[in-house]
Coordinates of C-alpha atoms in Angstrom, one line a residue:
Chain A
X912 CA 69.4 -25.3 -68.3
X913 CA 71.6 -22.3 -69.3
X914 CA 69.4 -19.3 -69.9
X915 CA 68.9 -17.6 -73.2
X916 CA 71.4 -14.8 -72.4
X917 CA 74.3 -17.2 -72.0
X918 CA 73.3 -18.8 -75.4
X919 CA 73.0 -15.3 -77.0
X920 CA 76.5 -14.4 -75.7
X921 CA 78.1 -17.6 -76.9
X922 CA 76.3 -17.4 -80.3
X923 CA 77.5 -13.9 -80.7
X924 CA 81.1 -14.9 -79.8
X925 CA 80.9 -17.8 -82.2
X926 CA 79.6 -15.5 -85.0
X927 CA 82.3 -12.9 -84.6
X928 CA 85.1 -15.4 -84.2
X929 CA 83.9 -17.3 -87.3
X930 CA 83.8 -14.1 -89.3
X931 CA 87.2 -13.1 -88.2
X932 CA 88.6 -16.5 -89.2
X933 CA 86.9 -16.4 -92.6
X934 CA 88.2 -12.9 -93.1
X935 CA 91.7 -14.2 -92.5
X936 CA 91.3 -17.4 -94.6
X937 CA 89.8 -15.4 -97.5
X938 CA 92.3 -12.5 -97.4
X939 CA 94.2 -11.8 -100.6
X940 CA 97.5 -12.4 -98.8
X941 CA 96.4 -15.9 -97.8
X942 CA 96.5 -16.8 -101.5
X943 CA 99.8 -15.2 -102.4
X944 CA 102.1 -17.7 -104.1
X945 CA 99.0 -19.2 -105.8
X946 CA 99.0 -16.2 -108.1
X947 CA 95.5 -15.0 -107.3
X948 CA 94.6 -12.6 -110.0
X949 CA 90.9 -12.9 -110.1
X950 CA 90.2 -10.2 -107.4
X951 CA 86.6 -10.0 -108.5
X952 CA 86.2 -13.7 -107.6
X953 CA 87.8 -13.3 -104.2
X954 CA 85.7 -10.2 -103.6
X955 CA 82.5 -12.1 -104.4
X956 CA 83.5 -15.0 -102.1
X957 CA 84.0 -12.5 -99.3
X958 CA 80.7 -10.8 -100.1
X959 CA 78.9 -14.1 -99.9
X960 CA 80.5 -15.5 -96.8
X961 CA 81.3 -12.4 -94.6
X962 CA 78.1 -10.4 -95.1
X963 CA 76.1 -11.8 -92.3
X964 CA 74.0 -14.7 -91.3
X965 CA 73.4 -16.1 -87.8
X966 CA 76.4 -18.6 -87.9
X967 CA 74.2 -21.3 -86.4
X968 CA 76.3 -24.1 -88.0
X969 CA 79.7 -23.0 -86.7
X970 CA 78.0 -22.5 -83.3
X971 CA 76.9 -26.1 -83.4
X972 CA 80.4 -27.3 -84.3
X973 CA 81.8 -25.3 -81.4
X974 CA 79.2 -26.4 -78.8
X975 CA 79.3 -30.1 -79.7
X976 CA 83.1 -29.8 -79.8
X977 CA 83.1 -28.3 -76.4
X978 CA 81.2 -31.3 -75.1
X979 CA 84.0 -33.6 -76.3
X980 CA 86.8 -31.2 -75.4
X981 CA 87.8 -30.4 -79.0
X982 CA 90.1 -27.3 -79.1
X983 CA 88.1 -24.2 -80.0
X984 CA 90.4 -23.3 -82.9
X985 CA 89.8 -26.7 -84.6
X986 CA 86.0 -26.2 -84.2
X987 CA 86.3 -22.7 -85.7
X988 CA 88.2 -24.1 -88.7
X989 CA 85.5 -26.7 -89.4
X990 CA 82.8 -24.0 -88.7
X991 CA 84.5 -21.8 -91.3
X992 CA 84.4 -24.7 -93.8
X993 CA 80.7 -25.3 -93.1
X994 CA 79.9 -21.6 -93.6
X995 CA 81.7 -21.7 -97.0
X996 CA 79.4 -24.6 -98.0
X997 CA 76.4 -22.8 -96.6
X998 CA 77.3 -19.6 -98.6
X999 CA 77.9 -21.7 -101.7
X1000 CA 74.5 -23.2 -101.5
X1001 CA 72.8 -19.8 -101.0
X1002 CA 74.7 -18.2 -103.9
X1003 CA 73.7 -21.0 -106.3
X1004 CA 70.2 -21.4 -105.0
X1005 CA 69.6 -17.7 -105.5
X1006 CA 70.6 -17.8 -109.1
X1007 CA 67.9 -17.3 -111.8
X1008 CA 68.2 -21.0 -112.8
X1009 CA 67.0 -22.0 -109.3
X1010 CA 65.1 -19.7 -107.0
X1011 CA 65.8 -16.4 -108.8
X1012 CA 66.1 -14.3 -105.6
X1013 CA 67.2 -10.7 -105.8
X1014 CA 67.9 -10.2 -102.1
X1015 CA 69.5 -12.2 -99.2
X1016 CA 69.8 -10.8 -95.7
X1017 CA 68.6 -7.4 -96.9
X1018 CA 71.4 -7.2 -99.5
X1019 CA 71.5 -7.9 -103.3
X1020 CA 72.3 -11.5 -104.0
X1021 CA 75.7 -12.3 -105.6
X1022 CA 74.3 -12.5 -109.1
X1023 CA 72.6 -9.1 -108.7
X1024 CA 75.5 -7.4 -106.9
X1025 CA 78.0 -8.9 -109.4
X1026 CA 76.7 -11.0 -112.3
X1027 CA 75.6 -14.6 -113.1
X1028 CA 79.0 -15.8 -114.3
X1029 CA 80.6 -14.5 -111.1
X1030 CA 77.9 -16.1 -108.9
X1031 CA 78.3 -19.5 -110.6
X1032 CA 82.1 -19.4 -110.1
X1033 CA 81.8 -18.0 -106.6
X1034 CA 79.7 -20.9 -105.5
X1035 CA 82.1 -23.3 -107.1
X1036 CA 85.1 -21.8 -105.4
X1037 CA 83.4 -21.6 -102.0
X1038 CA 82.5 -25.2 -102.2
X1039 CA 86.1 -26.2 -103.1
X1040 CA 87.5 -23.9 -100.5
X1041 CA 85.6 -25.8 -97.8
X1042 CA 87.5 -29.0 -98.6
X1043 CA 90.8 -27.0 -98.7
X1044 CA 90.1 -25.8 -95.2
X1045 CA 89.1 -29.2 -93.8
X1046 CA 92.3 -30.8 -95.2
X1047 CA 94.7 -28.4 -93.4
X1048 CA 96.8 -29.5 -90.4
X1049 CA 95.5 -26.3 -88.7
X1050 CA 92.1 -28.0 -88.6
X1051 CA 93.4 -31.2 -86.9
X1052 CA 96.8 -32.7 -86.7
X1053 CA 95.6 -36.2 -87.4
X1054 CA 95.1 -37.0 -91.1
X1055 CA 92.6 -39.7 -90.2
X1056 CA 90.4 -37.1 -88.4
X1057 CA 90.6 -34.7 -91.4
X1058 CA 89.7 -37.3 -93.9
X1059 CA 86.7 -38.4 -91.8
X1060 CA 85.5 -34.8 -91.9
X1061 CA 86.1 -34.7 -95.7
X1062 CA 84.1 -37.9 -96.2
X1063 CA 81.2 -36.7 -94.0
X1064 CA 81.1 -33.3 -95.6
X1065 CA 81.1 -34.7 -99.1
X1066 CA 78.2 -37.0 -98.2
X1067 CA 76.3 -34.1 -96.5
X1068 CA 76.6 -31.9 -99.7
X1069 CA 76.4 -34.3 -102.6
X1070 CA 73.7 -36.2 -104.5
X1071 CA 72.4 -37.8 -101.3
X1072 CA 72.5 -34.6 -99.3
X1073 CA 72.1 -30.8 -99.8
X1074 CA 72.5 -30.7 -103.6
X1075 CA 70.2 -33.8 -104.1
X1076 CA 67.7 -32.1 -101.7
X1077 CA 67.7 -28.9 -103.8
X1078 CA 67.1 -31.1 -106.9
X1079 CA 64.1 -32.7 -105.2
X1080 CA 62.9 -29.3 -104.1
X1081 CA 62.7 -27.9 -107.7
X1082 CA 61.3 -31.2 -108.9
X1083 CA 58.5 -30.8 -106.4
X1084 CA 57.5 -27.5 -108.0
X1085 CA 56.7 -29.6 -111.1
X1086 CA 59.4 -28.1 -113.3
X1087 CA 60.1 -31.4 -114.9
X1088 CA 56.5 -32.6 -115.0
X1089 CA 53.9 -31.2 -117.3
X1090 CA 51.1 -32.1 -114.8
X1091 CA 52.3 -29.4 -112.3
X1092 CA 53.6 -29.4 -108.8
X1093 CA 54.0 -32.9 -107.3
X1094 CA 52.0 -33.9 -104.4
X1095 CA 54.4 -35.1 -101.8
X1096 CA 53.3 -37.0 -98.6
X1097 CA 54.7 -36.2 -95.2
X1098 CA 57.6 -38.6 -95.4
X1099 CA 58.6 -37.4 -98.8
X1100 CA 58.7 -33.8 -97.6
X1101 CA 60.7 -34.9 -94.6
X1102 CA 63.2 -36.7 -96.8
X1103 CA 63.6 -33.6 -99.0
X1104 CA 64.2 -31.3 -96.0
X1105 CA 66.6 -33.7 -94.3
X1106 CA 68.7 -33.7 -97.5
X1107 CA 68.4 -30.0 -98.3
X1108 CA 69.0 -28.5 -94.9
X1109 CA 69.3 -31.2 -92.3
X1110 CA 72.3 -32.9 -93.7
X1111 CA 74.6 -29.9 -93.3
X1112 CA 73.3 -29.1 -89.8
X1113 CA 73.8 -32.8 -88.9
X1114 CA 77.4 -32.6 -90.3
X1115 CA 78.1 -29.5 -88.1
X1116 CA 77.1 -31.5 -85.1
X1117 CA 78.9 -34.7 -85.9
X1118 CA 82.0 -32.8 -86.9
X1119 CA 82.3 -31.5 -83.3
X1120 CA 82.1 -35.1 -82.1
X1121 CA 84.7 -36.2 -84.7
X1122 CA 87.1 -33.5 -83.6
X1123 CA 86.6 -34.5 -80.0
X1124 CA 87.3 -38.1 -80.9
X1125 CA 83.9 -39.1 -79.4
X1126 CA 83.2 -42.9 -79.2
X1127 CA 80.9 -44.3 -81.9
X1128 CA 77.8 -44.5 -79.7
X1129 CA 78.2 -40.8 -78.8
X1130 CA 78.7 -39.9 -82.5
X1131 CA 75.5 -41.7 -83.4
X1132 CA 73.6 -39.9 -80.6
X1133 CA 74.9 -36.6 -81.8
X1134 CA 74.0 -37.4 -85.4
X1135 CA 70.4 -38.2 -84.2
X1136 CA 70.4 -34.9 -82.3
X1137 CA 71.7 -33.0 -85.4
X1138 CA 69.3 -34.6 -87.7
X1139 CA 66.3 -33.8 -85.5
X1140 CA 67.3 -30.1 -85.0
X1141 CA 68.2 -29.8 -88.7
X1142 CA 64.7 -30.8 -89.7
X1143 CA 63.1 -28.7 -87.0
X1144 CA 65.2 -25.7 -88.1
X1145 CA 64.0 -26.0 -91.6
X1146 CA 60.3 -26.3 -90.7
X1147 CA 60.7 -23.2 -88.4
X1148 CA 62.3 -21.3 -91.3
X1149 CA 59.4 -22.2 -93.5
X1150 CA 56.9 -21.3 -90.8
X1151 CA 58.6 -17.9 -90.4
X1152 CA 58.5 -17.5 -94.2
X1153 CA 54.8 -18.3 -94.3
X1154 CA 53.8 -16.1 -91.4
X1155 CA 56.7 -13.7 -91.1
X1156 CA 57.0 -10.0 -91.6
X1157 CA 59.2 -8.9 -94.5
X1158 CA 61.1 -6.2 -92.5
X1159 CA 62.1 -8.7 -89.8
X1160 CA 63.3 -11.4 -92.1
X1161 CA 65.1 -9.0 -94.5
X1162 CA 63.9 -11.0 -97.5
X1163 CA 60.6 -11.2 -99.4
X1164 CA 58.2 -13.5 -97.6
X1165 CA 56.0 -16.1 -99.1
X1166 CA 58.5 -16.7 -101.8
X1167 CA 58.0 -20.4 -101.2
X1168 CA 54.4 -20.6 -102.4
X1169 CA 55.4 -23.2 -105.0
X1170 CA 57.8 -25.1 -102.8
X1171 CA 57.0 -28.3 -100.9
X1172 CA 57.5 -27.0 -97.4
X1173 CA 55.9 -28.7 -94.4
X1174 CA 53.8 -25.7 -93.3
X1175 CA 52.5 -25.0 -96.7
X1176 CA 51.5 -28.6 -97.4
X1177 CA 50.2 -29.6 -93.9
X1178 CA 49.4 -26.3 -92.2
X1179 CA 51.0 -24.3 -89.5
X1180 CA 49.4 -26.2 -86.6
X1181 CA 50.8 -29.6 -87.7
X1182 CA 54.1 -28.0 -88.4
X1183 CA 54.3 -26.8 -84.8
X1184 CA 53.4 -30.2 -83.6
X1185 CA 56.1 -31.7 -85.8
X1186 CA 58.7 -29.2 -84.4
X1187 CA 57.9 -30.1 -80.8
X1188 CA 58.2 -33.8 -81.6
X1189 CA 61.6 -33.2 -83.2
X1190 CA 62.8 -31.2 -80.2
X1191 CA 61.8 -34.1 -78.0
X1192 CA 63.6 -36.5 -80.3
X1193 CA 66.7 -34.3 -80.1
X1194 CA 66.6 -34.3 -76.3
X1195 CA 66.1 -38.1 -76.2
X1196 CA 69.2 -38.6 -78.3
X1197 CA 71.2 -36.5 -75.8
X1198 CA 70.0 -38.6 -72.9
X1199 CA 72.4 -41.3 -73.7
X1200 CA 75.4 -39.0 -73.3
X1201 CA 77.3 -38.7 -70.0
X1202 CA 78.4 -35.1 -70.6
X1203 CA 76.5 -32.0 -69.7
X1204 CA 74.2 -31.5 -72.6
X1205 CA 72.2 -28.6 -71.2
X1206 CA 73.5 -26.1 -73.7
X1207 CA 72.6 -28.4 -76.6
X1208 CA 69.1 -28.7 -75.3
X1209 CA 68.9 -24.9 -75.0
X1210 CA 70.1 -24.6 -78.6
X1211 CA 67.3 -27.0 -79.8
X1212 CA 64.7 -24.8 -78.0
X1213 CA 66.2 -21.6 -79.3
X1214 CA 66.3 -22.8 -82.9
X1215 CA 62.5 -23.4 -82.9
X1216 CA 61.5 -20.4 -80.8
X1217 CA 63.4 -17.8 -82.7
X1218 CA 61.5 -15.0 -84.5
X1219 CA 63.9 -14.5 -87.4
Chain B
X56 CA 110.6 -44.7 -127.0
X57 CA 107.3 -46.7 -127.0
X58 CA 105.6 -46.3 -130.3
X59 CA 102.3 -44.7 -130.7
X60 CA 100.4 -47.9 -131.0
X61 CA 101.4 -48.9 -127.4
X62 CA 100.3 -45.6 -126.2
X63 CA 97.0 -45.9 -128.1
X64 CA 96.4 -49.3 -126.6
X65 CA 97.1 -48.1 -123.1
X66 CA 95.0 -44.9 -123.5
X67 CA 92.2 -47.0 -124.8
X68 CA 92.4 -49.4 -121.8
X69 CA 92.6 -46.5 -119.4
X70 CA 89.5 -44.9 -121.0
X71 CA 87.4 -48.0 -120.8
X72 CA 88.5 -48.9 -117.3
X73 CA 87.8 -45.4 -116.1
X74 CA 84.4 -45.4 -117.7
X75 CA 83.6 -48.8 -116.1
X76 CA 84.6 -47.5 -112.7
X77 CA 82.6 -44.3 -113.1
X78 CA 79.6 -46.4 -114.2
X79 CA 79.9 -48.4 -110.9
X80 CA 80.6 -45.4 -108.7
X81 CA 77.6 -43.5 -110.1
X82 CA 75.2 -46.4 -110.2
X83 CA 71.9 -45.9 -108.4
X84 CA 72.7 -48.9 -106.1
X85 CA 75.9 -47.2 -105.0
X86 CA 73.8 -44.6 -103.3
X87 CA 71.3 -46.8 -101.7
X88 CA 71.0 -46.1 -98.0
X89 CA 71.5 -42.5 -98.7
X90 CA 68.0 -42.3 -100.0
X91 CA 68.8 -41.1 -103.5
X92 CA 65.5 -39.9 -104.9
X93 CA 66.7 -37.3 -107.4
X94 CA 67.1 -39.7 -110.3
X95 CA 67.2 -36.8 -112.7
X96 CA 70.3 -35.5 -111.0
X97 CA 72.1 -38.9 -111.1
X98 CA 71.1 -39.3 -114.7
X99 CA 72.6 -35.9 -115.6
X100 CA 75.8 -36.7 -113.6
X101 CA 76.1 -39.9 -115.6
X102 CA 75.4 -38.1 -118.9
X103 CA 78.1 -35.6 -118.1
X104 CA 80.7 -38.0 -117.0
X105 CA 80.2 -41.2 -119.0
X106 CA 79.4 -39.8 -122.4
X107 CA 82.9 -39.7 -123.8
X108 CA 86.1 -37.7 -123.7
X109 CA 89.6 -38.9 -124.2
X110 CA 90.2 -39.6 -120.5
X111 CA 93.7 -38.0 -120.8
X112 CA 93.7 -37.1 -117.1
X113 CA 93.1 -40.6 -115.7
X114 CA 95.6 -41.9 -118.2
X115 CA 98.2 -39.5 -116.7
X116 CA 97.4 -40.7 -113.2
X117 CA 97.8 -44.3 -114.3
X118 CA 101.0 -43.8 -116.2
X119 CA 102.7 -41.7 -113.5
X120 CA 101.4 -44.1 -110.9
X121 CA 102.9 -47.0 -112.9
X122 CA 106.3 -45.3 -112.7
X123 CA 106.1 -45.3 -108.9
X124 CA 104.5 -48.7 -108.6
X125 CA 101.1 -47.4 -107.4
X126 CA 98.4 -50.1 -107.7
X127 CA 96.3 -49.7 -110.8
X128 CA 93.0 -49.6 -108.9
X129 CA 94.2 -46.7 -106.7
X130 CA 95.2 -44.8 -109.8
X131 CA 91.8 -45.6 -111.4
X132 CA 89.9 -44.3 -108.3
X133 CA 91.9 -41.0 -108.5
X134 CA 91.4 -40.9 -112.2
X135 CA 87.6 -41.2 -111.7
X136 CA 87.7 -38.3 -109.2
X137 CA 89.6 -36.2 -111.7
X138 CA 87.2 -37.0 -114.5
X139 CA 84.3 -35.9 -112.1
X140 CA 86.0 -32.6 -111.7
X141 CA 86.7 -32.3 -115.4
X142 CA 83.1 -33.0 -116.1
X143 CA 81.9 -30.5 -113.5
X144 CA 84.0 -27.8 -115.1
X145 CA 82.6 -28.5 -118.6
X146 CA 79.0 -28.6 -117.4
X147 CA 79.3 -25.2 -115.6
X148 CA 81.5 -23.6 -118.3
X149 CA 79.0 -24.6 -121.0
X150 CA 76.1 -22.8 -119.2
X151 CA 74.6 -19.6 -120.6
X152 CA 76.1 -17.6 -117.8
X153 CA 79.6 -18.6 -119.0
X154 CA 80.3 -19.9 -122.5
X155 CA 76.8 -20.6 -123.6
X156 CA 77.7 -23.7 -125.5
X157 CA 75.0 -25.9 -127.0
X158 CA 77.1 -28.9 -127.9
X159 CA 79.9 -30.8 -126.4
X160 CA 81.6 -33.9 -127.9
X161 CA 78.8 -33.8 -130.6
X162 CA 76.0 -34.1 -128.1
X163 CA 73.8 -31.5 -126.5
X164 CA 75.4 -29.9 -123.3
X165 CA 73.8 -30.8 -120.0
X166 CA 71.7 -27.6 -119.8
X167 CA 70.4 -28.2 -123.4
X168 CA 69.7 -31.9 -122.8
X169 CA 68.2 -31.3 -119.4
X170 CA 67.8 -27.7 -118.2
X171 CA 69.8 -25.0 -116.5
X172 CA 68.8 -25.8 -112.9
X173 CA 69.8 -29.4 -113.5
X174 CA 73.1 -28.4 -115.1
X175 CA 74.0 -26.1 -112.1
X176 CA 73.2 -28.9 -109.6
X177 CA 74.9 -31.5 -111.7
X178 CA 78.2 -29.6 -111.7
X179 CA 77.9 -29.0 -107.9
X180 CA 77.3 -32.7 -107.2
X181 CA 80.1 -33.9 -109.6
X182 CA 82.6 -31.6 -107.9
X183 CA 81.5 -32.8 -104.4
X184 CA 81.6 -36.4 -105.5
X185 CA 85.3 -36.1 -106.5
X186 CA 86.2 -35.4 -102.9
X187 CA 83.9 -38.2 -101.8
X188 CA 85.8 -40.6 -104.0
X189 CA 89.3 -39.4 -103.0
X190 CA 88.4 -39.8 -99.3
X191 CA 87.5 -43.5 -99.6
X192 CA 89.8 -46.2 -98.3
X193 CA 89.4 -47.9 -101.7
X194 CA 91.5 -45.0 -103.1
X195 CA 94.3 -45.6 -100.6
X196 CA 94.5 -47.3 -97.2
X197 CA 96.6 -44.5 -95.7
X198 CA 94.5 -41.4 -94.5
X199 CA 97.6 -39.2 -94.9
X200 CA 97.8 -40.1 -98.6
X201 CA 94.1 -39.5 -99.1
X202 CA 94.3 -36.1 -97.3
X203 CA 97.3 -35.1 -99.4
X204 CA 95.2 -35.8 -102.5
X205 CA 92.3 -33.8 -101.2
X206 CA 94.5 -30.8 -100.4
X207 CA 96.1 -30.9 -103.8
X208 CA 92.8 -31.3 -105.7
X209 CA 91.2 -28.4 -103.7
X210 CA 94.1 -26.2 -104.7
X211 CA 94.0 -27.3 -108.3
X212 CA 90.3 -26.5 -108.6
X213 CA 89.8 -23.4 -106.4
X214 CA 90.3 -19.7 -106.6
X215 CA 94.0 -20.2 -107.4
X216 CA 93.3 -22.9 -109.9
X217 CA 90.7 -24.0 -112.4
X218 CA 87.8 -21.8 -111.2
X219 CA 90.0 -18.8 -110.8
X220 CA 91.4 -19.4 -114.3
X221 CA 87.8 -19.5 -115.7
X222 CA 87.1 -16.2 -113.9
X223 CA 90.2 -14.7 -115.5
X224 CA 89.2 -16.1 -118.9
X225 CA 85.8 -14.3 -118.8
X226 CA 87.3 -11.2 -117.4
X227 CA 89.7 -11.1 -120.4
X228 CA 86.7 -11.0 -122.7
X229 CA 86.0 -7.6 -121.1
X230 CA 82.8 -8.5 -119.5
X231 CA 83.5 -6.5 -116.4
X232 CA 85.2 -3.7 -118.2
X233 CA 83.4 -1.2 -120.4
X234 CA 86.5 -0.6 -122.5
X235 CA 86.2 -4.1 -124.0
X236 CA 88.5 -7.2 -124.0
X237 CA 91.6 -6.8 -121.9
X238 CA 94.9 -6.9 -123.7
X239 CA 96.9 -9.6 -121.9
X240 CA 100.6 -10.1 -122.4
X241 CA 102.2 -13.5 -122.9
X242 CA 102.9 -14.1 -119.2
X243 CA 99.3 -13.2 -118.3
X244 CA 97.8 -15.5 -120.9
X245 CA 100.2 -18.2 -119.6
X246 CA 99.0 -17.7 -116.0
X247 CA 95.4 -17.9 -117.1
X248 CA 95.9 -21.2 -119.0
X249 CA 98.0 -22.7 -116.2
X250 CA 95.2 -22.0 -113.8
X251 CA 92.3 -23.0 -116.1
X252 CA 93.6 -26.2 -117.6
X253 CA 97.2 -26.8 -116.4
X254 CA 96.3 -27.1 -112.7
X255 CA 94.1 -30.2 -113.1
X256 CA 96.5 -31.9 -115.5
X257 CA 99.3 -31.2 -113.1
X258 CA 97.2 -32.6 -110.3
X259 CA 96.6 -35.8 -112.4
X260 CA 100.4 -36.2 -112.7
X261 CA 101.3 -35.4 -109.1
X262 CA 98.5 -37.6 -107.8
X263 CA 100.2 -40.6 -109.4
X264 CA 103.4 -39.7 -107.6
X265 CA 101.6 -39.2 -104.3
X266 CA 99.9 -42.6 -104.7
X267 CA 103.3 -44.2 -105.3
X268 CA 104.8 -42.5 -102.3
X269 CA 107.4 -40.8 -104.5
X270 CA 110.1 -38.8 -102.7
X271 CA 109.7 -35.0 -102.7
X272 CA 112.3 -34.4 -105.4
X273 CA 110.5 -36.8 -107.7
X274 CA 107.1 -35.3 -106.9
X275 CA 108.5 -31.9 -107.9
X276 CA 109.9 -33.1 -111.1
X277 CA 106.5 -34.7 -112.0
X278 CA 104.8 -31.5 -111.0
X279 CA 107.0 -29.6 -113.5
X280 CA 106.3 -32.2 -116.1
X281 CA 102.6 -31.9 -115.5
X282 CA 102.6 -28.1 -115.6
X283 CA 104.5 -28.1 -118.9
X284 CA 102.2 -30.6 -120.6
X285 CA 99.2 -29.0 -119.1
X286 CA 100.0 -25.7 -120.7
X287 CA 101.0 -27.3 -124.0
X288 CA 97.8 -29.3 -124.0
X289 CA 95.7 -26.1 -123.7
X290 CA 97.7 -24.3 -126.5
X291 CA 97.2 -27.3 -128.7
X292 CA 93.5 -27.3 -128.0
X293 CA 93.3 -23.6 -128.8
X294 CA 95.2 -24.2 -132.0
X295 CA 92.9 -27.0 -133.1
X296 CA 90.0 -24.7 -132.3
X297 CA 91.4 -22.0 -134.4
X298 CA 92.3 -24.2 -137.3
X299 CA 90.2 -27.2 -136.8
X300 CA 87.4 -28.8 -138.8
X301 CA 84.1 -28.8 -137.1
X302 CA 83.3 -32.4 -138.0
X303 CA 86.5 -33.8 -136.5
X304 CA 86.2 -31.8 -133.3
X305 CA 82.5 -32.5 -132.7
X306 CA 82.0 -29.0 -131.6
X307 CA 81.6 -25.6 -133.2
X308 CA 85.1 -24.2 -134.0
X309 CA 86.3 -20.7 -133.6
X310 CA 84.0 -20.3 -130.6
X311 CA 87.0 -18.8 -128.7
X312 CA 87.1 -15.6 -130.9
X313 CA 86.7 -13.5 -127.8
X314 CA 88.9 -15.5 -125.5
X315 CA 92.4 -14.8 -124.6
X316 CA 94.0 -17.9 -126.1
X317 CA 97.7 -18.0 -126.9
X318 CA 97.2 -18.7 -130.7
X319 CA 94.6 -16.0 -131.1
X320 CA 96.7 -13.4 -129.4
X321 CA 100.2 -14.3 -130.6
X322 CA 99.6 -16.3 -133.8
X323 CA 99.8 -20.0 -134.7
X324 CA 103.5 -20.0 -135.5
X325 CA 104.5 -18.6 -132.1
X326 CA 102.0 -21.0 -130.4
X327 CA 103.8 -23.9 -132.1
X328 CA 107.1 -22.7 -130.9
X329 CA 105.8 -22.3 -127.4
X330 CA 104.4 -25.9 -127.5
X331 CA 107.8 -27.3 -128.6
X332 CA 109.5 -25.3 -125.8
X333 CA 107.1 -26.8 -123.3
X334 CA 107.6 -30.4 -124.5
X335 CA 111.3 -29.8 -124.1
X336 CA 110.7 -28.5 -120.6
X337 CA 108.6 -31.5 -119.7
X338 CA 111.3 -33.9 -120.9
X339 CA 114.0 -32.0 -119.0
X340 CA 111.9 -32.4 -115.8
X341 CA 111.8 -36.1 -116.4
X342 CA 115.6 -36.3 -116.8
X343 CA 116.1 -36.1 -113.0
X344 CA 114.0 -39.3 -112.5
X345 CA 115.7 -42.7 -112.3
X346 CA 112.7 -44.6 -113.5
X347 CA 111.9 -45.4 -117.1
X348 CA 110.1 -42.3 -118.3
X349 CA 109.8 -43.3 -122.0
X350 CA 106.0 -43.5 -121.9
X351 CA 105.7 -40.1 -120.3
X352 CA 107.8 -38.6 -123.0
X353 CA 105.7 -40.3 -125.6
X354 CA 102.6 -38.9 -124.0
X355 CA 104.0 -35.3 -124.1
X356 CA 104.6 -35.7 -127.8
X357 CA 101.2 -37.3 -128.4
X358 CA 99.3 -34.5 -126.6
X359 CA 100.7 -31.9 -128.9
X360 CA 100.6 -33.9 -132.1
X361 CA 97.0 -35.0 -131.9
X362 CA 94.5 -33.9 -134.5
X363 CA 91.5 -33.7 -132.2

């Protein structure tokens, strides 16, 4: 297996190349001819998407893409689109109507740094921009490949994916039910997490396989890998939130006291068991591939061993 | 020219077929297999999109599509996608962070009927669903046509289109400027309206031409037509709002007192002049087409003569 320093180097490269690309795609000159007057909107889109983050999702597009010989630039374009979706979801989730968070990555959230109206429209335009980026010939010359990416992203984000998962999440707090927070069983919490976080991580993985024109069986194996690490990633996040140290995380911890997270409902020990089972499942999915999957296995391990 | 009763009959048919299609696309069974648990979200998406509206935009897709022999079902699919975007924009614009409207089409707005969190997520999922619908083979068998629709819709909605226009609109109220509402000149107000309303109406028109595989010159003529009637439609809306009767409109009138609308800034008389100039421009754009454009001319007239 590649060691952690190779992973760290590649992750760092993916992060800086993604940021550079986003910086170009979201520059004011990129919108000339479309008379972009709302400079505040573009400024907020840049604030939300360029400000940091680990860029795990673009890294997954790149590494799965590498496995199937997808050109790096294509993977970076898809990674940039995925980061726009990720940023959209954070901006809207942080708003007072949802999680009401004041900080994100140690900085004021968009509605605190700007205002609620700007945050709402910033999320809307980042989500829209993701589809714009996916539809460009720069992303892939074949329209059939681009439309496959659009279909999969729309499914990953919509009512059966990330947005639906957020809805289940707030419903689980009991907001719409006078009897208080709902008691979810393990499979219900798993469904919620798969929708809310897993679906976009799975998309990042399958997008790499789509770009590389992987055969159907390989795409399915990658989807199973993506789904397993997506769920594991979220449980690890929730574990860190439960146990973490505010300084390391750069955000207030234990904010999820009301949320239906796996560790909160079933305890840290069972959460760690579940994480190990998911890593094993991810590795099993990779067993069917003929390519060298060592880096993807290292990534699975890394995602659940990280300390922030 | 076709008389108004033919137009009324066709508009009515377009509206009922669009509603029927949206009802099918947004049925719970349509999402089976994607484990749709958030029934409240689907319910709110249906409330926002099935509840009424004149369905002008799908009608435009259908009538332009007819000119270029696009199959009706393809036009209806695109029309349904456009209505999802239209509904998304109304749901978000009505929220307290933006226009803070309590009623829409005589009914409570989504955040009043449900709640703010649900309204936010409902808009997000309707916007996403529009791209889902456009990307389906049911919309067009050729991926190149579908991706052209995705590109154009993303541009019509994003930072250079509808969402950017809404941002300019609230900026013009002076929300981000201590010195109060901005004083916009005629060309700035026109830019704002073109982005906020015109871009989606133009998309509805050009989408019909794309579906019918119209040659580039014809697409450009249709785009000019769409842009002109889009602007005229908005000025007429603002005129009705300024002069209208609350019972007829089904919403509180004069809510736009702070907004940079053409009639408010430049007066009703100049607004009516501008509308006539735009109708003439729309008709001139159609002159270059060889097909029978009588119905499109009747529609342009209808959009600016309507009383609600």
